[in-house]
mmCIF file of C-alpha atoms in Angstrom:
data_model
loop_
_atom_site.group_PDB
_atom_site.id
_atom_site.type_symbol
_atom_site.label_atom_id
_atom_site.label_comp_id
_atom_site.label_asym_id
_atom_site.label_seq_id
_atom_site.Cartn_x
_atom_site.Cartn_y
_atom_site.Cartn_z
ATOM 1 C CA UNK A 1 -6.883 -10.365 0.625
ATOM 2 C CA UNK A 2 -4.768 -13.526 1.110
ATOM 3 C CA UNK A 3 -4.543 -14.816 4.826
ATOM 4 C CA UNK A 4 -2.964 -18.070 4.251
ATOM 5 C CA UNK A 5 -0.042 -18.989 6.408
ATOM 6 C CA UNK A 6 2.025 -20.245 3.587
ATOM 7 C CA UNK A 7 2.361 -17.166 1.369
ATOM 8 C CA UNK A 8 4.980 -15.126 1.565
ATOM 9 C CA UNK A 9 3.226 -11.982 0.164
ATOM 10 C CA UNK A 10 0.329 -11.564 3.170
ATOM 11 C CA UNK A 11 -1.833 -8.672 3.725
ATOM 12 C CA UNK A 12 -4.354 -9.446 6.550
ATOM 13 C CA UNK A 13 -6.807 -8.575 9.580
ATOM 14 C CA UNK A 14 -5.149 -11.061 11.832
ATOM 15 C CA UNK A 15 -1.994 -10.924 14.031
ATOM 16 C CA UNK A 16 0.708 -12.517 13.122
ATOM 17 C CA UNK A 17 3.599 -14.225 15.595
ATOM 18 C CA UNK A 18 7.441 -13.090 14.714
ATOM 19 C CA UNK A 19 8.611 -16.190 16.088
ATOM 20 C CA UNK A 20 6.533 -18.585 14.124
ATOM 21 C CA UNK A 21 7.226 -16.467 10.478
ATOM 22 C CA UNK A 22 11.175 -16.400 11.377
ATOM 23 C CA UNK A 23 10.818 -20.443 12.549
ATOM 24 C CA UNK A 24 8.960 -20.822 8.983
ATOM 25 C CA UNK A 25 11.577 -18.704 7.233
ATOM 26 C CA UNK A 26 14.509 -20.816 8.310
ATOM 27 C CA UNK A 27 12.857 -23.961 6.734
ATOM 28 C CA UNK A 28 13.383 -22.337 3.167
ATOM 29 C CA UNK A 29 16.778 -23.527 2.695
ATOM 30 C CA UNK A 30 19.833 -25.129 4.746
ATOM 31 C CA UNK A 31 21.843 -22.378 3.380
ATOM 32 C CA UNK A 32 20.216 -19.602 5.153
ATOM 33 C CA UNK A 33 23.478 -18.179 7.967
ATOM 34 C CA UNK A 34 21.424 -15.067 9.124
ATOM 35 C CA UNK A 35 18.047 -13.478 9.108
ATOM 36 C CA UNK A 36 16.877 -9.522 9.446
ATOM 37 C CA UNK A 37 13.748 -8.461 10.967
ATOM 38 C CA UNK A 38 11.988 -5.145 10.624
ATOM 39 C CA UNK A 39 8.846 -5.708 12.872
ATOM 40 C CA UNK A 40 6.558 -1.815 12.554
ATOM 41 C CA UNK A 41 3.934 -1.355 15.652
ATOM 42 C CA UNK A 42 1.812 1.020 16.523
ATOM 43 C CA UNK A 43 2.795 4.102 18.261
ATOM 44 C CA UNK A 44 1.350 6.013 20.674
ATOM 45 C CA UNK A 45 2.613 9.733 20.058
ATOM 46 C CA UNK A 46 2.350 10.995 16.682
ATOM 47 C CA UNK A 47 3.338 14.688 15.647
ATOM 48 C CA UNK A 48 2.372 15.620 19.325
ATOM 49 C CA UNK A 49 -1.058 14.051 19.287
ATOM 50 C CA UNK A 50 -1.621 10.500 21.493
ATOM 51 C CA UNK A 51 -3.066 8.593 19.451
ATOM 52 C CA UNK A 52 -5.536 5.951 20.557
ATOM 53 C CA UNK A 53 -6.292 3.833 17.344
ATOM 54 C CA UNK A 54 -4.735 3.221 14.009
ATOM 55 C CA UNK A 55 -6.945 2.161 11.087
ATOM 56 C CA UNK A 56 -5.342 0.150 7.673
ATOM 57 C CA UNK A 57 -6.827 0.384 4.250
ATOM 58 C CA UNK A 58 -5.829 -1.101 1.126
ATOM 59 C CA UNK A 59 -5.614 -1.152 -2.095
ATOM 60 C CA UNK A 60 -6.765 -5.060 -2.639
ATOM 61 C CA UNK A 61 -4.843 -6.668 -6.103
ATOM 62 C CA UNK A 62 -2.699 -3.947 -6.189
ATOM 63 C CA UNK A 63 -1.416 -3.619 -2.703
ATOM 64 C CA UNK A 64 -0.355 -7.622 -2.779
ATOM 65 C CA UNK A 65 0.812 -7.018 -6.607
ATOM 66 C CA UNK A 66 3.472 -3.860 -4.678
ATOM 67 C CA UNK A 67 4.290 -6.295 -2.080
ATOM 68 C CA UNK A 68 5.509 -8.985 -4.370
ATOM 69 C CA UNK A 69 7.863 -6.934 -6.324
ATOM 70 C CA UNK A 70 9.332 -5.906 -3.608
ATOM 71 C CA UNK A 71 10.399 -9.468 -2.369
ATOM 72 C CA UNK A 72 11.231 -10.209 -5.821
ATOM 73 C CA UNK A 73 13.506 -7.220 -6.408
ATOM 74 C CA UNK A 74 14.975 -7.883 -3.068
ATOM 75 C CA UNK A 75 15.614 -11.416 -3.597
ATOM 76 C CA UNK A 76 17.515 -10.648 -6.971
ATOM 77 C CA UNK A 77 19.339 -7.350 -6.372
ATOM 78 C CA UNK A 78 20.531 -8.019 -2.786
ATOM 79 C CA UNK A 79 21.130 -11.541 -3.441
ATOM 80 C CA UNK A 80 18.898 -13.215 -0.559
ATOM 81 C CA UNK A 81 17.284 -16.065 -0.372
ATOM 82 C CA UNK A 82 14.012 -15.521 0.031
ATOM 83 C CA UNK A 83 11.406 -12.891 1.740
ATOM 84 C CA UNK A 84 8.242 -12.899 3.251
ATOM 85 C CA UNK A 85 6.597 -9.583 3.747
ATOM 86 C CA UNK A 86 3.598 -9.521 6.144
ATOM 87 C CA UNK A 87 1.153 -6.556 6.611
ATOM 88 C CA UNK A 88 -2.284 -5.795 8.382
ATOM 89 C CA UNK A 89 -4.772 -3.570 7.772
ATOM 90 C CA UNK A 90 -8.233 -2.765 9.558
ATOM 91 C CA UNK A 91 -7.916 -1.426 13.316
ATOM 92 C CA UNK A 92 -4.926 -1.350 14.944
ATOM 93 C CA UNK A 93 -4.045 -1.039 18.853
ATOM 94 C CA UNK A 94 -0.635 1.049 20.139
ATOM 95 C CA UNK A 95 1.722 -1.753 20.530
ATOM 96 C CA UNK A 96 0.313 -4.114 17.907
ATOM 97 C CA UNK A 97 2.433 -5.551 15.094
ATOM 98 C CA UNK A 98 1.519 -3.421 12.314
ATOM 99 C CA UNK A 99 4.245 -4.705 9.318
ATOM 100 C CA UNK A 100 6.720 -7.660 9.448
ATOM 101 C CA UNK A 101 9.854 -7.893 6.957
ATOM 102 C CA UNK A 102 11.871 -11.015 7.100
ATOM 103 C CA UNK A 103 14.869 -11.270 5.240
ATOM 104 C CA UNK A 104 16.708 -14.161 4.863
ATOM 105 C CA UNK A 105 20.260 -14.924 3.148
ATOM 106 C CA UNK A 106 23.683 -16.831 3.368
ATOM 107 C CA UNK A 107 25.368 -14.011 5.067
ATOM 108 C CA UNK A 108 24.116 -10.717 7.333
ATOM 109 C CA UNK A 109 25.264 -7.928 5.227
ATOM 110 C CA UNK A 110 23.053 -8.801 2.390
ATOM 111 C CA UNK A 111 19.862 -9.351 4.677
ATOM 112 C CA UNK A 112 20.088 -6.325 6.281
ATOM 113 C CA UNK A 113 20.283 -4.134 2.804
ATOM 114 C CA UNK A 114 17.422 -6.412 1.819
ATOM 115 C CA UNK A 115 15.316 -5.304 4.571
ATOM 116 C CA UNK A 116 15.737 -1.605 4.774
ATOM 117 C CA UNK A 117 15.786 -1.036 1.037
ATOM 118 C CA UNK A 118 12.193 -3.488 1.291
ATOM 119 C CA UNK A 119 10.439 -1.328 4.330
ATOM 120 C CA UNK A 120 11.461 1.835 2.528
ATOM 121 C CA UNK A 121 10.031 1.175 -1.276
ATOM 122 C CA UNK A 122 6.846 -0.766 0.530
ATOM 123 C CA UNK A 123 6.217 2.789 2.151
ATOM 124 C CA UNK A 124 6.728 4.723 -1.230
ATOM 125 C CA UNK A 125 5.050 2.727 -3.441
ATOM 126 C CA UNK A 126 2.490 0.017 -1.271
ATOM 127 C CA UNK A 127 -1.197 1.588 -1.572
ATOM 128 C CA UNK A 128 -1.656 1.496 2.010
ATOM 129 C CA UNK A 129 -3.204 4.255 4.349
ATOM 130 C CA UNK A 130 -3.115 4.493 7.860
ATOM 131 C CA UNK A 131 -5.701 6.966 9.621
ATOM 132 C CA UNK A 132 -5.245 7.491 13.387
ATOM 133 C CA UNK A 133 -7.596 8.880 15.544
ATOM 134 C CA UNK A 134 -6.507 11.175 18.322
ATOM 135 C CA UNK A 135 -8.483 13.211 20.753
ATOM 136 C CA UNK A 136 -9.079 15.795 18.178
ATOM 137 C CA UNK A 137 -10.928 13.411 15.861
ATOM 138 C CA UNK A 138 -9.841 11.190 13.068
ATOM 139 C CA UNK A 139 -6.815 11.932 10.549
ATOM 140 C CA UNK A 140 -5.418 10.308 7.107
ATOM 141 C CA UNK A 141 -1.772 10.304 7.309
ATOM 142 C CA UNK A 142 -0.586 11.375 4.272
ATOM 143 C CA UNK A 143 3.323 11.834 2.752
ATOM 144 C CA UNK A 144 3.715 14.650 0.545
ATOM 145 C CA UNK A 145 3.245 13.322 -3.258
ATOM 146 C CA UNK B 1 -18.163 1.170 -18.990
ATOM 147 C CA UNK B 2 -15.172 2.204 -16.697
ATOM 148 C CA UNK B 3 -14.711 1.370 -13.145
ATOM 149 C CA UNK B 4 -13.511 4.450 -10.756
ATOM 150 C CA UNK B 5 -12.361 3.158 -7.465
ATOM 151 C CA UNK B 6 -11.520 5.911 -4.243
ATOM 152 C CA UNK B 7 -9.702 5.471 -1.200
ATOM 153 C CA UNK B 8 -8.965 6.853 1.646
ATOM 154 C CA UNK B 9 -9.024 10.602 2.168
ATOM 155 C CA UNK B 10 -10.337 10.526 -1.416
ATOM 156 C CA UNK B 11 -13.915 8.566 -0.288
ATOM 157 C CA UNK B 12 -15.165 11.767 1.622
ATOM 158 C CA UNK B 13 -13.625 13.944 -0.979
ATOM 159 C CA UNK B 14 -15.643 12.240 -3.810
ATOM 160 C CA UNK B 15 -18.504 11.295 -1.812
ATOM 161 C CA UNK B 16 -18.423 7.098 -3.161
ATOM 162 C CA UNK B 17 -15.977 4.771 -2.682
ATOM 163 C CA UNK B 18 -16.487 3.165 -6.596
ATOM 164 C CA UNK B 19 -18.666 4.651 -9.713
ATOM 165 C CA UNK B 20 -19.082 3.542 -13.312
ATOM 166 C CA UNK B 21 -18.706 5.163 -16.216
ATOM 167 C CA UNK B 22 -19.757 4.477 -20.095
ATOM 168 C CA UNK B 23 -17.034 5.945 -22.629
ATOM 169 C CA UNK B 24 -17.862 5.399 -26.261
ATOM 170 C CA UNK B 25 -13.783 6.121 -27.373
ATOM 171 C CA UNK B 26 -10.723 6.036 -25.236
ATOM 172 C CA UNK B 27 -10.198 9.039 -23.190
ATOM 173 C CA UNK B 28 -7.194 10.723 -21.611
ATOM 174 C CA UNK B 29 -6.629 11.444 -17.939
ATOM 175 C CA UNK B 30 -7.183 15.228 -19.027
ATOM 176 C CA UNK B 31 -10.638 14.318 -20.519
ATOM 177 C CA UNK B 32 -11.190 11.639 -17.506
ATOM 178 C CA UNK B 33 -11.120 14.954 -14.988
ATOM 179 C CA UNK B 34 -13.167 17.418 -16.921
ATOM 180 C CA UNK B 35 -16.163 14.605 -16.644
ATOM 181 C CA UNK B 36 -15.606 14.360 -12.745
ATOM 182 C CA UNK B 37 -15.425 17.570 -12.429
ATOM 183 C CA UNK B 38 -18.574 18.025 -13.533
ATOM 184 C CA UNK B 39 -20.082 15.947 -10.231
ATOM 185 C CA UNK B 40 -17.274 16.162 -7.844
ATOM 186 C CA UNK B 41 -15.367 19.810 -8.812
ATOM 187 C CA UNK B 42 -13.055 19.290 -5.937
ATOM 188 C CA UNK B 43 -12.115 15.693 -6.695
ATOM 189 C CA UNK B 44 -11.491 17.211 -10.740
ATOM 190 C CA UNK B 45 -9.139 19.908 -9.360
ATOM 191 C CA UNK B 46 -6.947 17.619 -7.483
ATOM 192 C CA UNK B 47 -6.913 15.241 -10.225
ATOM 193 C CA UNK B 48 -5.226 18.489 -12.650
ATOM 194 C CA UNK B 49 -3.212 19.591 -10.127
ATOM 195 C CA UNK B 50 -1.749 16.228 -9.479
ATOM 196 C CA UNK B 51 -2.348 16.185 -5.691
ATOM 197 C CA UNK B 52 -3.850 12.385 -6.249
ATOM 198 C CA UNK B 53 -1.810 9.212 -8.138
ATOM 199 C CA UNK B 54 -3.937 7.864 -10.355
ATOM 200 C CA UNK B 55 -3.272 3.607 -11.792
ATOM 201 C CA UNK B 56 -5.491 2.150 -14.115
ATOM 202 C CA UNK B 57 -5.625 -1.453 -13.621
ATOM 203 C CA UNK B 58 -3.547 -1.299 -10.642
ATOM 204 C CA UNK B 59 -0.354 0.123 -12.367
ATOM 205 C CA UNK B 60 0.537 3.605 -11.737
ATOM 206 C CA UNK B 61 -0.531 5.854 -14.657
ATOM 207 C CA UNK B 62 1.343 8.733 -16.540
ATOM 208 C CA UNK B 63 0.457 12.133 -17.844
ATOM 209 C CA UNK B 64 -0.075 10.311 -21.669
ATOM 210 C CA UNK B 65 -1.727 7.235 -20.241
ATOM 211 C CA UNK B 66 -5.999 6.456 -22.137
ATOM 212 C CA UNK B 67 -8.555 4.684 -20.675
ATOM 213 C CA UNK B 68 -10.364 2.021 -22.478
ATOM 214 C CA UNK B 69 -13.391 0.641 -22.007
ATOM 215 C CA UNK B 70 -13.013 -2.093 -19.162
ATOM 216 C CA UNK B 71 -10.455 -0.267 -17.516
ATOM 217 C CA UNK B 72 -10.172 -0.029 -13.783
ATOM 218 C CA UNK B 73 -9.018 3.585 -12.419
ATOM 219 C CA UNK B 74 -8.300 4.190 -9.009
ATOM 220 C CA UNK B 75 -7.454 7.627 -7.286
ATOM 221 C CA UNK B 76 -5.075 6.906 -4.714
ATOM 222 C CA UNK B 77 -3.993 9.946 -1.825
ATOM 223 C CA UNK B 78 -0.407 9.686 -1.284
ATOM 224 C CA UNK B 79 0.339 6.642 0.518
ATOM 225 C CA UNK B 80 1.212 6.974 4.038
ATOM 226 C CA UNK B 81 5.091 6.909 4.107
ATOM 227 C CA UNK B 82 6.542 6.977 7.351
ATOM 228 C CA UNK B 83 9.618 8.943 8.886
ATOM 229 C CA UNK B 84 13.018 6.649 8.960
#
């Protein structure tokens, strides 16, 4: 599990500020002329049930190994210029930052590509589980293989 | 010896989160399942039935993939998506 500030790839117990990863993002390159965000949090209501606490696990090696294709495949097939891709595991509160994309490029259109294609494959291919725990006990939340 | 490595919804299922195992010659995934089954019947059946993704050293692993000796194999649950 990495949890150093400088890595672009970051899986980690900790919180992590939007403001300081975007600040840190623009410092990549004078080139950069826009910037897309996808910031996931925890939600209350799931399926009907309120949920009071989300739980992350990981796949350790593998997880971070996911993560940096995906900012590599994003970097060269959208044509940014760079990504940093931030997730937590462990317990999670409703409201807390769960996942942070930051996309960065010369122009908006390719950034924002960048970032949904990026949330969507980290979902479908990241070994990461969430289990929530509701008032009827505790549940893995599983996608249909 | 081969390292087996459970997670999630799978560590209840299979009653360990990590066990070893000695192989003398490479085995398939087939061959892999019939020797958990024998312990953890449950964890063998979703193994056939393909209701688990399966890597071996943290790449995802096909129907014709062996196992060698060293090998790490992990039985992941389908990861956790999310709606759009």
């Amino acid at each position: 599990m990495s949890t150093t500030t400088d890595s672009k790839i970051r899986i980690q117990l900790e919180d992590f500020s939007v403001t300081d990863e975007i600040e840190a993002m623009k410092k990549v390159s004078r080139n950069i002329g826009g910037i897309t965000t996808f910031l996931g949090t925890g939600r209350e209501l799931s399926k009907g049930e309120n949920i009071s606490q989300l739980n992350f696990e990981h796949y350790p090696k593998m997880a971070e190994k996911k993560l940096a294709e995906i900012r590599e495949k994003s970097i060269k097939d959208f044509g940014i210029i760079d990504m940093s891709i931030i997730h937590r595991i462990g317990p999670i509160e409703i409201g807390e930052n769960i996942v942070l994309i930051v996309a960065a490029g010369e122009h908006r259109g390719e950034t924002f590509k960048a970032c949904e294609w990026a949330i969507a494959e980290l979902k479908r291919t990241t070994p990461i589980w969430k289990r929530e725990t509701t008032t009827k006990g505790e549940v893995w939340v599983q996608a249909t293989p | 010896m081969i390292t087996l490595k459970y997670f999630a919804s799978l560590k209840s299922i299979a009653e360990k989160e990590e066990d070893h195992l000695d192989i003398e010659n490479p085995i398939t995934l087939d061959q892999l399942s019939d020797i958990i089954s024998k312990t953890t019947p449950k964890m063998g059946e979703m193994i056939r039935e393909k209701k688990v993704l399966i890597s071996i050293n943290q790449e995802m692993a096909s129907v014709d993939t062996v196992i060698h000796d060293g090998d790490e194999v992990a039985f992941l649950p389908p990861f956790s998506g999310g709606a759009k």
